[in-house]
Short mmCIF file of C-alpha atoms in Angstrom, two decimals:
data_model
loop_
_atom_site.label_atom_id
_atom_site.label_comp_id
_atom_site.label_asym_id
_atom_site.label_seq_id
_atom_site.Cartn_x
_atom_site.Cartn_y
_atom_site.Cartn_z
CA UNK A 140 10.04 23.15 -9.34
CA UNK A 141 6.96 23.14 -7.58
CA UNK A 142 6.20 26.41 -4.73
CA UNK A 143 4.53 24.36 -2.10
CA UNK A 144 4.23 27.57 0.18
CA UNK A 145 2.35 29.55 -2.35
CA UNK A 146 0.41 26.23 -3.62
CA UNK A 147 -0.61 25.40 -0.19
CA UNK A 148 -1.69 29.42 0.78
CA UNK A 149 -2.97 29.78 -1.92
CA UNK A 150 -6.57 28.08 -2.08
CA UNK A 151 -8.46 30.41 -4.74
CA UNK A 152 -10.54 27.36 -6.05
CA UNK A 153 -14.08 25.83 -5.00
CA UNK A 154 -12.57 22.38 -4.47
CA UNK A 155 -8.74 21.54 -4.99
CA UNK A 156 -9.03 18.08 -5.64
CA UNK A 157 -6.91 15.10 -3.57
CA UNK A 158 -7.96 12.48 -6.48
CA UNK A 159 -7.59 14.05 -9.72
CA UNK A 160 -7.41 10.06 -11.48
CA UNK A 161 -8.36 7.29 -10.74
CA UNK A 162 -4.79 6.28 -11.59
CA UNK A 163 -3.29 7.62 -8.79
CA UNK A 164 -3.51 4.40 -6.35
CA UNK A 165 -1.22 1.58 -5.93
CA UNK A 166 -0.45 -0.73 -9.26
CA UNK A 167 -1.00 -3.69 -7.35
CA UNK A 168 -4.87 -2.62 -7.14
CA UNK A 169 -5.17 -3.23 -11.06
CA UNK A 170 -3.68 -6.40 -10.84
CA UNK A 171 -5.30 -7.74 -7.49
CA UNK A 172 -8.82 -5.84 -9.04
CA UNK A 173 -8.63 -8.27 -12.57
CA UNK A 174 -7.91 -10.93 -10.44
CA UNK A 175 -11.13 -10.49 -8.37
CA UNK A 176 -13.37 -9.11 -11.28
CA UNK A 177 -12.72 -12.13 -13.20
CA UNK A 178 -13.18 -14.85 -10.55
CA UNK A 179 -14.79 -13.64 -7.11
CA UNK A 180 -16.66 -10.34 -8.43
CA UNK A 181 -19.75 -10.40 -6.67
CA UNK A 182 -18.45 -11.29 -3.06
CA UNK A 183 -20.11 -9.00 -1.08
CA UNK A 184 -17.28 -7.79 1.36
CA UNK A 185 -16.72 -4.37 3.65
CA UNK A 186 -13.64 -2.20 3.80
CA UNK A 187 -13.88 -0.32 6.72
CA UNK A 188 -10.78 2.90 7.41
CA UNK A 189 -9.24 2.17 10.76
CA UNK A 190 -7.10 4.53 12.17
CA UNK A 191 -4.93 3.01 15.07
CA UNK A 192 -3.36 6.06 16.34
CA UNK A 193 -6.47 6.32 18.40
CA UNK A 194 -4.99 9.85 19.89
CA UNK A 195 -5.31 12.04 16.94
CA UNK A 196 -8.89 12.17 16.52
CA UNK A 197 -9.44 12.66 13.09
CA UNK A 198 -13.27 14.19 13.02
CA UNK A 199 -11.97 16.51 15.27
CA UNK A 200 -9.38 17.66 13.00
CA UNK A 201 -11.24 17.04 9.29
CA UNK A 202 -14.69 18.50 9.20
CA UNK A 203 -16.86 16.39 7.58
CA UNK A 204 -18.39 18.33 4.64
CA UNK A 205 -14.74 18.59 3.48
CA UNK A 206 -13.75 14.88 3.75
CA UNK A 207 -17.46 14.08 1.91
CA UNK A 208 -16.52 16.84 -0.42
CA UNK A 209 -13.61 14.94 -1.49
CA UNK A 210 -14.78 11.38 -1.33
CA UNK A 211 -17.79 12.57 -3.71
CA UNK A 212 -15.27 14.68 -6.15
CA UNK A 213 -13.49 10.90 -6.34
CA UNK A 214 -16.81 9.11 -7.42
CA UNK A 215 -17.06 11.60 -10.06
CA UNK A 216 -14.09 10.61 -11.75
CA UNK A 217 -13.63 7.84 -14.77
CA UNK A 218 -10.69 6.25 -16.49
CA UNK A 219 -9.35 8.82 -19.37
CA UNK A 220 -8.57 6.99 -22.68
CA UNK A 221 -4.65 7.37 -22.36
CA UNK A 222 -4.95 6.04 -19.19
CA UNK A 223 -6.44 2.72 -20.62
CA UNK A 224 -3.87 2.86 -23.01
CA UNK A 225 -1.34 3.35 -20.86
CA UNK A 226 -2.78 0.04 -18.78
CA UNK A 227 -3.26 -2.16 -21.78
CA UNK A 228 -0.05 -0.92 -24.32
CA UNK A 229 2.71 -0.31 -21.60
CA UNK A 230 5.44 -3.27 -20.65
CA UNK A 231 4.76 -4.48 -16.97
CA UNK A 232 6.90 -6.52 -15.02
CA UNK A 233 8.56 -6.94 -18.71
CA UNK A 234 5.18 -8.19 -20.60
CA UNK A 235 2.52 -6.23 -22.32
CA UNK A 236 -0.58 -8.29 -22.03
CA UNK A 237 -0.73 -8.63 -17.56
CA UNK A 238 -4.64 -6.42 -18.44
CA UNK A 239 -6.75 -8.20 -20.71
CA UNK A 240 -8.59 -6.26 -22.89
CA UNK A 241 -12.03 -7.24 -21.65
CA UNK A 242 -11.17 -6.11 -18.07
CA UNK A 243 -9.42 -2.84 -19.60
CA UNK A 244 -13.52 -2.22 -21.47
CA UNK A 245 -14.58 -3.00 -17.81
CA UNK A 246 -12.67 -0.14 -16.50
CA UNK A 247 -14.00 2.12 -19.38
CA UNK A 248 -17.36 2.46 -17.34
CA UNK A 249 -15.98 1.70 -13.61
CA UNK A 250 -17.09 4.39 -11.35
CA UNK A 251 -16.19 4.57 -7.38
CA UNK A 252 -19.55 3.00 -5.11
CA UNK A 253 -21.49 4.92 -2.60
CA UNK A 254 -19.36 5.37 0.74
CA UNK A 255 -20.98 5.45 4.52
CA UNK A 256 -19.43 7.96 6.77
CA UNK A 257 -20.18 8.57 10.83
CA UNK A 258 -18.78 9.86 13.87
CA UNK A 259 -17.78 8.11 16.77
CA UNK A 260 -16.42 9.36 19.64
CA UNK A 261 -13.75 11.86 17.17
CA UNK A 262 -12.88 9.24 14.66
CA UNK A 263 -14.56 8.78 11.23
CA UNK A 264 -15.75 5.27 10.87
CA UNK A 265 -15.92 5.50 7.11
CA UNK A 266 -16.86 2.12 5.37
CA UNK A 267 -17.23 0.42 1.82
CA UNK A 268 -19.93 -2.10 1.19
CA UNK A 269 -20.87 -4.10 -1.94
CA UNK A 270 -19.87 -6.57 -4.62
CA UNK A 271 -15.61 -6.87 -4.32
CA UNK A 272 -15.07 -5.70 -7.77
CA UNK A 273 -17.04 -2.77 -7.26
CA UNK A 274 -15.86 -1.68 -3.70
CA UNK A 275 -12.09 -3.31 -3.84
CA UNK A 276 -10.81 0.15 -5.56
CA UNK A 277 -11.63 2.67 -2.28
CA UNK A 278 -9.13 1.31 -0.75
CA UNK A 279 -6.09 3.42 -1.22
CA UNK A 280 -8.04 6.45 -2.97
CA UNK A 281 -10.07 6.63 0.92
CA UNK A 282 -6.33 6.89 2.84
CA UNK A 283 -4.54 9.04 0.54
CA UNK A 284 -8.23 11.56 0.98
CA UNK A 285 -8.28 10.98 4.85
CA UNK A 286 -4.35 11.61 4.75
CA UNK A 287 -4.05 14.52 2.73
CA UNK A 288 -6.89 15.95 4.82
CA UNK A 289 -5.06 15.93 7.49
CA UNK A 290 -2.18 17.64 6.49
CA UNK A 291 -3.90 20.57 5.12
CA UNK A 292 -6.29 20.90 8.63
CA UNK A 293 -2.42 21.25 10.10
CA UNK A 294 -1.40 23.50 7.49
CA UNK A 295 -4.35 25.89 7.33
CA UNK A 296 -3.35 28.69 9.97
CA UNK A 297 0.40 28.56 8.87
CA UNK A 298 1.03 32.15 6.60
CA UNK A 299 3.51 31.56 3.27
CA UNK A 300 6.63 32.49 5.50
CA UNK A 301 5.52 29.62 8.00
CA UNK A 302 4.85 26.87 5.18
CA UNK A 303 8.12 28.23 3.08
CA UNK A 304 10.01 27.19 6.39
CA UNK A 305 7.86 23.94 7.08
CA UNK A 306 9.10 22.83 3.37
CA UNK A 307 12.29 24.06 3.72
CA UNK A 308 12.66 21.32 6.84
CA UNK A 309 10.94 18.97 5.01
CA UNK A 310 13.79 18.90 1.81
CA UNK A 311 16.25 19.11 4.02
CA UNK A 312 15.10 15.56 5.65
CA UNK A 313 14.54 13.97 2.33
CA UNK A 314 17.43 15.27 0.77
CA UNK A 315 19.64 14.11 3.62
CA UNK A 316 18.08 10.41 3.40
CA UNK A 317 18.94 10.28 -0.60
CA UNK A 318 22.37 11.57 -0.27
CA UNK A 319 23.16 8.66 2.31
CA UNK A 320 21.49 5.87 -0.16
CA UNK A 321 23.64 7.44 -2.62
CA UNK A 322 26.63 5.95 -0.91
CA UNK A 323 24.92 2.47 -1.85
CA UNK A 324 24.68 1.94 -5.53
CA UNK A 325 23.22 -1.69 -4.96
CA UNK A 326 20.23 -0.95 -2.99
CA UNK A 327 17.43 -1.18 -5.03
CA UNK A 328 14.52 0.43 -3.71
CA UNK A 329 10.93 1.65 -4.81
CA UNK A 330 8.68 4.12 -3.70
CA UNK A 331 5.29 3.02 -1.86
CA UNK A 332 4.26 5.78 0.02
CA UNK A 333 1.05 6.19 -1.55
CA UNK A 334 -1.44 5.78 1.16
CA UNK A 335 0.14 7.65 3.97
CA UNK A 336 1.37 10.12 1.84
CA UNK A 337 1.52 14.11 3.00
CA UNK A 338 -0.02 15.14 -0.43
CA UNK A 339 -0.09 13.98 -4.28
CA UNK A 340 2.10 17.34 -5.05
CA UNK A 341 5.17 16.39 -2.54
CA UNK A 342 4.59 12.39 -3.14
CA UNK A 343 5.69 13.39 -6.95
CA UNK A 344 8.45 15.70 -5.75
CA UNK A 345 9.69 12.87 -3.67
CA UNK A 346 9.28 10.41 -5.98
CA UNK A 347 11.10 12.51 -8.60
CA UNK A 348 14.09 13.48 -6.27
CA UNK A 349 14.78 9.82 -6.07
CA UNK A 350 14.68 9.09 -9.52
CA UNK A 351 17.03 11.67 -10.65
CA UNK A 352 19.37 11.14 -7.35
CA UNK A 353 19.50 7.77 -6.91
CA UNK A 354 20.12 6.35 -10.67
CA UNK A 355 19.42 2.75 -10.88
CA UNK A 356 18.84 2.53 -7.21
CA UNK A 357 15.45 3.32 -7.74
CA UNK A 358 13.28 0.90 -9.42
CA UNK A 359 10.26 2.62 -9.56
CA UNK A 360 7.09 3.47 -7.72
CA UNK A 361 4.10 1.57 -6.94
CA UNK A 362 1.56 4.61 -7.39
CA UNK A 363 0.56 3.86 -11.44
CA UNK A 364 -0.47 7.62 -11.69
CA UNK A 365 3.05 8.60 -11.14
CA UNK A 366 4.12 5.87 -13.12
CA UNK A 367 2.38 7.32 -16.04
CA UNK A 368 3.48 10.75 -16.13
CA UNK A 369 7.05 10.18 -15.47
CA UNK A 370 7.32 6.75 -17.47
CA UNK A 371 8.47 5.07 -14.16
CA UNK A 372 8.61 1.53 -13.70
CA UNK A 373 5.01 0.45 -11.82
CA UNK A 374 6.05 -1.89 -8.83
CA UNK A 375 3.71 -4.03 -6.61
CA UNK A 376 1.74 -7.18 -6.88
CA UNK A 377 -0.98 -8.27 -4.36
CA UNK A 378 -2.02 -7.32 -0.66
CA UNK A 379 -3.59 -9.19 2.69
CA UNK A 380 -6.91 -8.11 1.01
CA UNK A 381 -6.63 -11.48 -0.97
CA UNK A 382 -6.45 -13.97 1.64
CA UNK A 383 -8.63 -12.33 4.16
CA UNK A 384 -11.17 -13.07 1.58
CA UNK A 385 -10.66 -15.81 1.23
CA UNK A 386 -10.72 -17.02 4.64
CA UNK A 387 -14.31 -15.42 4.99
CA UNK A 388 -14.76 -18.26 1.57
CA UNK A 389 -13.89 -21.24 4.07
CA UNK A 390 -16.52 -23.32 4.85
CA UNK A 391 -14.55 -25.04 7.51
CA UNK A 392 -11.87 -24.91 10.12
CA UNK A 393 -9.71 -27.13 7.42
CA UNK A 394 -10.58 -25.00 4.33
CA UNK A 395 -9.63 -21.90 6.55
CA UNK A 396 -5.94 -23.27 7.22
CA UNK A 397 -6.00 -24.15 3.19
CA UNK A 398 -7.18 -20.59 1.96
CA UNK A 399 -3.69 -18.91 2.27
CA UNK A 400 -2.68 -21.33 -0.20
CA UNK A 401 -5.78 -22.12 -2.38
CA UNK A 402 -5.52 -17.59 -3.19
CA UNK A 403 -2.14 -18.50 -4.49
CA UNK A 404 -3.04 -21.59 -6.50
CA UNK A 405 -5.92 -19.17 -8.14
CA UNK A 406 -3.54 -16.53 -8.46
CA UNK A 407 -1.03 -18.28 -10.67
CA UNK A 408 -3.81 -19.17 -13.26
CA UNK A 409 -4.05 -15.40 -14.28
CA UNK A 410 -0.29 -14.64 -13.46
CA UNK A 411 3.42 -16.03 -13.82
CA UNK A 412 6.91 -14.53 -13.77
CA UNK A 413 7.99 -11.23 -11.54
CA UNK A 414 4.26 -11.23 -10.42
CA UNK A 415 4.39 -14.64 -8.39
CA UNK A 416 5.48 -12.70 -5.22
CA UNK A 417 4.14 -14.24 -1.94
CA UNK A 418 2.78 -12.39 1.02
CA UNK A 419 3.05 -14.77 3.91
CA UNK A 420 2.27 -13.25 7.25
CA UNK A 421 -1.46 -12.67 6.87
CA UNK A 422 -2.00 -15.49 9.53
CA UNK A 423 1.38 -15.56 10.66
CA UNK A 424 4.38 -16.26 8.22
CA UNK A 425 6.26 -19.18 10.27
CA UNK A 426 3.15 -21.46 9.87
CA UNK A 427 2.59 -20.40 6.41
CA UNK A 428 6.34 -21.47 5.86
CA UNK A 429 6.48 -24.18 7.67
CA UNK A 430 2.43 -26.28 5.96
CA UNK A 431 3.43 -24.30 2.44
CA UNK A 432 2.82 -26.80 -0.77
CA UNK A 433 5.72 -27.56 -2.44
CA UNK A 434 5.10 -25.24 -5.71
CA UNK A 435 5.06 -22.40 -3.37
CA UNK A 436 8.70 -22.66 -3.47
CA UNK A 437 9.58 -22.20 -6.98
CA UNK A 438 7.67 -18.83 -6.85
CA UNK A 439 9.89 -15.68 -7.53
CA UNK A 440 9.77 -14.71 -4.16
CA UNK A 441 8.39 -12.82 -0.89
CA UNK A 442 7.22 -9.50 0.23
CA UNK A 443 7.96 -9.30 4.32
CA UNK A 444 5.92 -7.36 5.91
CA UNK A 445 5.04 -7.15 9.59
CA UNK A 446 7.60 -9.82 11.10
CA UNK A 447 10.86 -8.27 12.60
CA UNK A 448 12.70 -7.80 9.17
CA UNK A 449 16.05 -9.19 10.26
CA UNK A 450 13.91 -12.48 11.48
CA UNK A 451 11.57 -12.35 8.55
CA UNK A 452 14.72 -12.83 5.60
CA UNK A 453 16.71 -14.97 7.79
CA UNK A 454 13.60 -17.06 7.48
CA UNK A 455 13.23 -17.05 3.98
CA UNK A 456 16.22 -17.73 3.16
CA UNK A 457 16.83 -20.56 5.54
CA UNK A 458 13.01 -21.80 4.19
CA UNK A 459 14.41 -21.90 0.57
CA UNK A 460 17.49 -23.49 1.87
CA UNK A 461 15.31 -26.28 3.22
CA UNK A 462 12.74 -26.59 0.25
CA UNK A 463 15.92 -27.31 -2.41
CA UNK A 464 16.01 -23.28 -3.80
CA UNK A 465 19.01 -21.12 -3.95
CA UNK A 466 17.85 -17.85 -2.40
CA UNK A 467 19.95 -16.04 -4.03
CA UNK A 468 17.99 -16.21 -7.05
CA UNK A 469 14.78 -15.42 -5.09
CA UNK A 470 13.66 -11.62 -4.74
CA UNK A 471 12.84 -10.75 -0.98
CA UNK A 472 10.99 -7.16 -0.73
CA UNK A 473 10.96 -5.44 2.70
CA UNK A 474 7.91 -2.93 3.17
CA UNK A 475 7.28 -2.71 6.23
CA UNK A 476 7.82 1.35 8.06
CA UNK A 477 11.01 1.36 6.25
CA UNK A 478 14.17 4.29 6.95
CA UNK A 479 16.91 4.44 5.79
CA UNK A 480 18.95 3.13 8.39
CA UNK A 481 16.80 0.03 8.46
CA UNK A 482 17.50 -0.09 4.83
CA UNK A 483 21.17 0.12 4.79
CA UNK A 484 21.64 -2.21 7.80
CA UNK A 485 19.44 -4.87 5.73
CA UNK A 486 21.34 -4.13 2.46
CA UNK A 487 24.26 -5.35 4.09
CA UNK A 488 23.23 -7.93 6.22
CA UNK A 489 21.32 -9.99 3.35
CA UNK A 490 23.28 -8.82 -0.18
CA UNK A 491 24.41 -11.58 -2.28
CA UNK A 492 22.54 -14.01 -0.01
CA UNK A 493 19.17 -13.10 -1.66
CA UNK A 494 17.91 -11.14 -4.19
CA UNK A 495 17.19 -8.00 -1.37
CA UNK A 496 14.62 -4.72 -2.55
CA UNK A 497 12.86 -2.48 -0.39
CA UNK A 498 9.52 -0.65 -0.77
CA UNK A 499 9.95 3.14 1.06
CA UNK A 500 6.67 4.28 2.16
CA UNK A 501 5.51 6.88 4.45
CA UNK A 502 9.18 7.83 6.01
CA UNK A 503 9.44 8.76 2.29
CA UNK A 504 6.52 10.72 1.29
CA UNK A 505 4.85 12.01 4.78
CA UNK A 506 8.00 12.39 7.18
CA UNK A 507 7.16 16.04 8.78
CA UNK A 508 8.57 15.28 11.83
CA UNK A 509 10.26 18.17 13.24
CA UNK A 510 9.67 20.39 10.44
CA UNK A 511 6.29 22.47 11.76
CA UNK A 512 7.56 25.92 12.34
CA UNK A 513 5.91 26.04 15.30
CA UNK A 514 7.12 22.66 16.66
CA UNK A 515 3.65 21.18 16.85
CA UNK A 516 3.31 17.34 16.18
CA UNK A 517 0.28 17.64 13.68
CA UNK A 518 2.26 16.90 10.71
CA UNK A 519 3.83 13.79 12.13
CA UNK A 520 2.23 10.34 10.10
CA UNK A 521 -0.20 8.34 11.86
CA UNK A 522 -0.88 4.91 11.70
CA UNK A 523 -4.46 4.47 9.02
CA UNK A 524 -5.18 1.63 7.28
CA UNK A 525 -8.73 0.27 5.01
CA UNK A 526 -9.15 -2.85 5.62
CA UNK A 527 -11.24 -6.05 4.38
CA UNK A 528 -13.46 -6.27 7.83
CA UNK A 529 -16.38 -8.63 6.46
CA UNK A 530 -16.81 -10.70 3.02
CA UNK A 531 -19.38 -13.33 2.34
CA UNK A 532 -21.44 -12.73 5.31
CA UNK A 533 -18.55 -12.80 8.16
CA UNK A 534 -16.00 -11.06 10.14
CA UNK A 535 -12.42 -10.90 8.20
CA UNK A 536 -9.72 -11.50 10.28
CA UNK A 537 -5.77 -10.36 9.75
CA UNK A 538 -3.48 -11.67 12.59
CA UNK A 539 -0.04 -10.24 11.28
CA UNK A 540 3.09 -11.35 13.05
CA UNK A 541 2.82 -8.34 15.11
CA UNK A 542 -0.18 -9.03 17.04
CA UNK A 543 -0.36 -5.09 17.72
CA UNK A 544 -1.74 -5.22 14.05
CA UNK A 545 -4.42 -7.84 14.39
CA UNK A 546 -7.79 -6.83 12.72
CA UNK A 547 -10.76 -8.30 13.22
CA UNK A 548 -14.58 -8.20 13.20
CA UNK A 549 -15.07 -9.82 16.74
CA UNK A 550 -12.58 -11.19 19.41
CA UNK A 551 -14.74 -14.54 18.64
CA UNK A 552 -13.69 -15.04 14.98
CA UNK A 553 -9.85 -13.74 16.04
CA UNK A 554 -9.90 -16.44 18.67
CA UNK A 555 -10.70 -19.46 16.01
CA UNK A 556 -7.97 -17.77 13.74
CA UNK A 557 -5.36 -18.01 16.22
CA UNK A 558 -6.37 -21.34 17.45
CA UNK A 559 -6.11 -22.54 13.53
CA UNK A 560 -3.37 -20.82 12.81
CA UNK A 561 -1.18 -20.20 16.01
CA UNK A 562 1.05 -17.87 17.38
CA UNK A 563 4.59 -19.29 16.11
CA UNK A 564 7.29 -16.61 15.26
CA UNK A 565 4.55 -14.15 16.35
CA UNK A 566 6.38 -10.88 18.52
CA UNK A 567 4.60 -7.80 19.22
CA UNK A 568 6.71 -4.74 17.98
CA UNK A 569 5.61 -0.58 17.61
CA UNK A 570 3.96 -0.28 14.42
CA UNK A 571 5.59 3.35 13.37
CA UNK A 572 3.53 4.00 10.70
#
């Protein structure tokens, strides 16, 4: 079992790395990364970190020559062979062949871009420029740095006695959410606290607690490095990354309202089966629902993300209803600041009237709260997310049906969005994490 007190006091080392692999990001990356290096690879698009808990300010916290030493340590790094291996021999979503073998050679020689990295006014605007194929992989590798960061800054002027207490808490919180899960065999649930996460070390102590406590509750976990090591099922499929893109593709107000669809229609040439999840509520999901081709509907099923949960699979299920589809044979995957309250209540509200999952993210892997020794809040998770902001030459645009997590380049291009797209089943909520 791993000593996180002496681990974390214990810094005898030039550099203790955040990235040791370039495996350790979410599986869906591989799979929406083929996608994009074989069709749309040299879109030239900007991921840009945004951190909208605007009252930690984060370059006041992380110095700078240790967040550049750690986003330079990352570009260092290169696929190992068994990792390939691992990517092009190992059974995904129960097939062997999702990574073709001339995208695994691609990843052979793949190598993290240059990064650009300012302050303003205490927060790092840290951005990603360049052909998609190339830049697409920061993503999660730049928020699980910034995050991790974070949490040692917090950590650095605690002694062994302090941090053996701070971990102590810490268990005692995650142990206390598995044991109540445990009293619900059926809920199936995966771990997806990648990005947010507190550090790699307690992310795989997490992740392991639930695998060995919760049995066949737990499906697996969407970080591939993890996956790997521990021979865990990798879980996740594609991201608002997709359709943002290809929004900024549109060459008119009509292609715009088209693109959430036309990404899916591309998508289902490279992939079938478990992997034909939908994400609907880039632009909103009740208008997505409501113009949606026909084929949409004989897809596996839907991720819900920022809608009101409760609303979002009442929804879905009435949508299948409507379209001629039993939803009970169509998976619905809540992800969106998950507890386990949330997850019980939803559990019972929607089992046996659709196929219900859940991916547990940061209230898994990063939830400090209450635990500092010295009852200080600079553990607690903040809300950071790397976005698409610009592809092809203009502002990308995410309008969410939480309007408190609208992204956007300018309030111009957010304006024709919502005047294309609406505001229908759009409610503004707290975004917890």
């Amino acid at each position: 079992m791993m000593d996180f007190a002496t681990r974390v006091h214990n810094h005898n080392y030039r550099l203790d790395p955040i990235i040791r692999s370039l495996l350790d990001t979410d599986f869906y990356k591989f799979l929406m990364h083929q996608f994009v290096w074989m069709l749309y690879p040299k879109v030239p698009v900007t991921f840009s970190l945004i951190n909208r808990t605007k009252t930690v300010r984060l370059a006041e916290i992380i110095p700078e020559a240790v967040l550049r030493a750690q986003l330079d340590h990352a570009r260092t790094l290169t696929f190992r062979e068994n990792e390939l291996i691992w990517l092009a021999g190992n059974r995904f979503y129960g097939r062997r062949d999702i990574f073709r073998p001339e995208y695994i050679e691609y990843l052979r020689s793949f190598r993290l871009p240059d990064y650009h990295l300012e302050v303003v006014d205490g927060q790092y605007v840290l951005t990603f420029e360049g052909d998609w194929a190339a830049v697409t992989m920061w993503e999660i590798y730049a928020l699980a740095i910034v995050s991790e960061l974070r949490s040692r800054m917090a950590m650095a002027s605690l002694d062994k006695f302090e941090l053996d207490i701070l971990y102590a808490h810490a268990k005692t919180k995650i142990w206390s959410k598995i044991t109540k899960l445990k009293a619900y065999p059926d809920l199936k649930l995966a771990e997806f606290g990648t990005r947010r996460r507190h550090g790699f070390l307690w992310q795989e102590w997490v992740t392991d607690a639930m695998a060995n406590e919760l049995g066949r509750s737990f499906v697996g976990t969407s970080n591939a490095l993890l996956a790997f090591k521990h021979s865990f099922e990798a879980i996740g499929t594609n991201s608002h990354e997709l359709p943002m893109v290809f929004g900024c593709l549109a060459d008119s107000d009509e292609a715009l309202k088209t693109a959430q669809y036309d990404v899916l229609a591309k998508w289902q040439e490279v992939y079938d089966g478990e992997l034909l999840i939908i994400l609907p509520d880039t632009f909103g999901m009740t208008q997505f629902l409501r113009d949606a081709p026909a084929w949409a509907s004989k897809w596996t099923g839907m991720r819900m993300d920022s809608k009101e949960p409760v609303a979002a699979g009442e929804e879905v299920i009435a949508w299948y209803a409507m379209r001629g589809e039993d939803p009970r044979k169509k998976r619905a995957m809540f992800s969106d600041g998950l507890e386990v309250d949330l997850m019980i209540d939803l559990h019972q509200r929607f089992r046996g009237r659709i196929r219900e999952s859940f991916g547990w993210g940061t209230m898994a892997t990063n939830d400090f709260r209450g635990a500092h020794p010295r009852g200080l809040d600079t553990l607690d998770p903040i809300s950071l997310v790397c976005k698409i902001t610009a592809a092809n030459g203009r502002p990308a645009v995410k309008l969410s049906d939480n309007p408190a997590k609208t992204t956007g380049g300018s309030q111009e291009e957010i304006d024709r969005y919502l005047r294309i797209f609406g505001r229908e089943g759009v409610a503004e909520q707290k975004v917890i994490v």
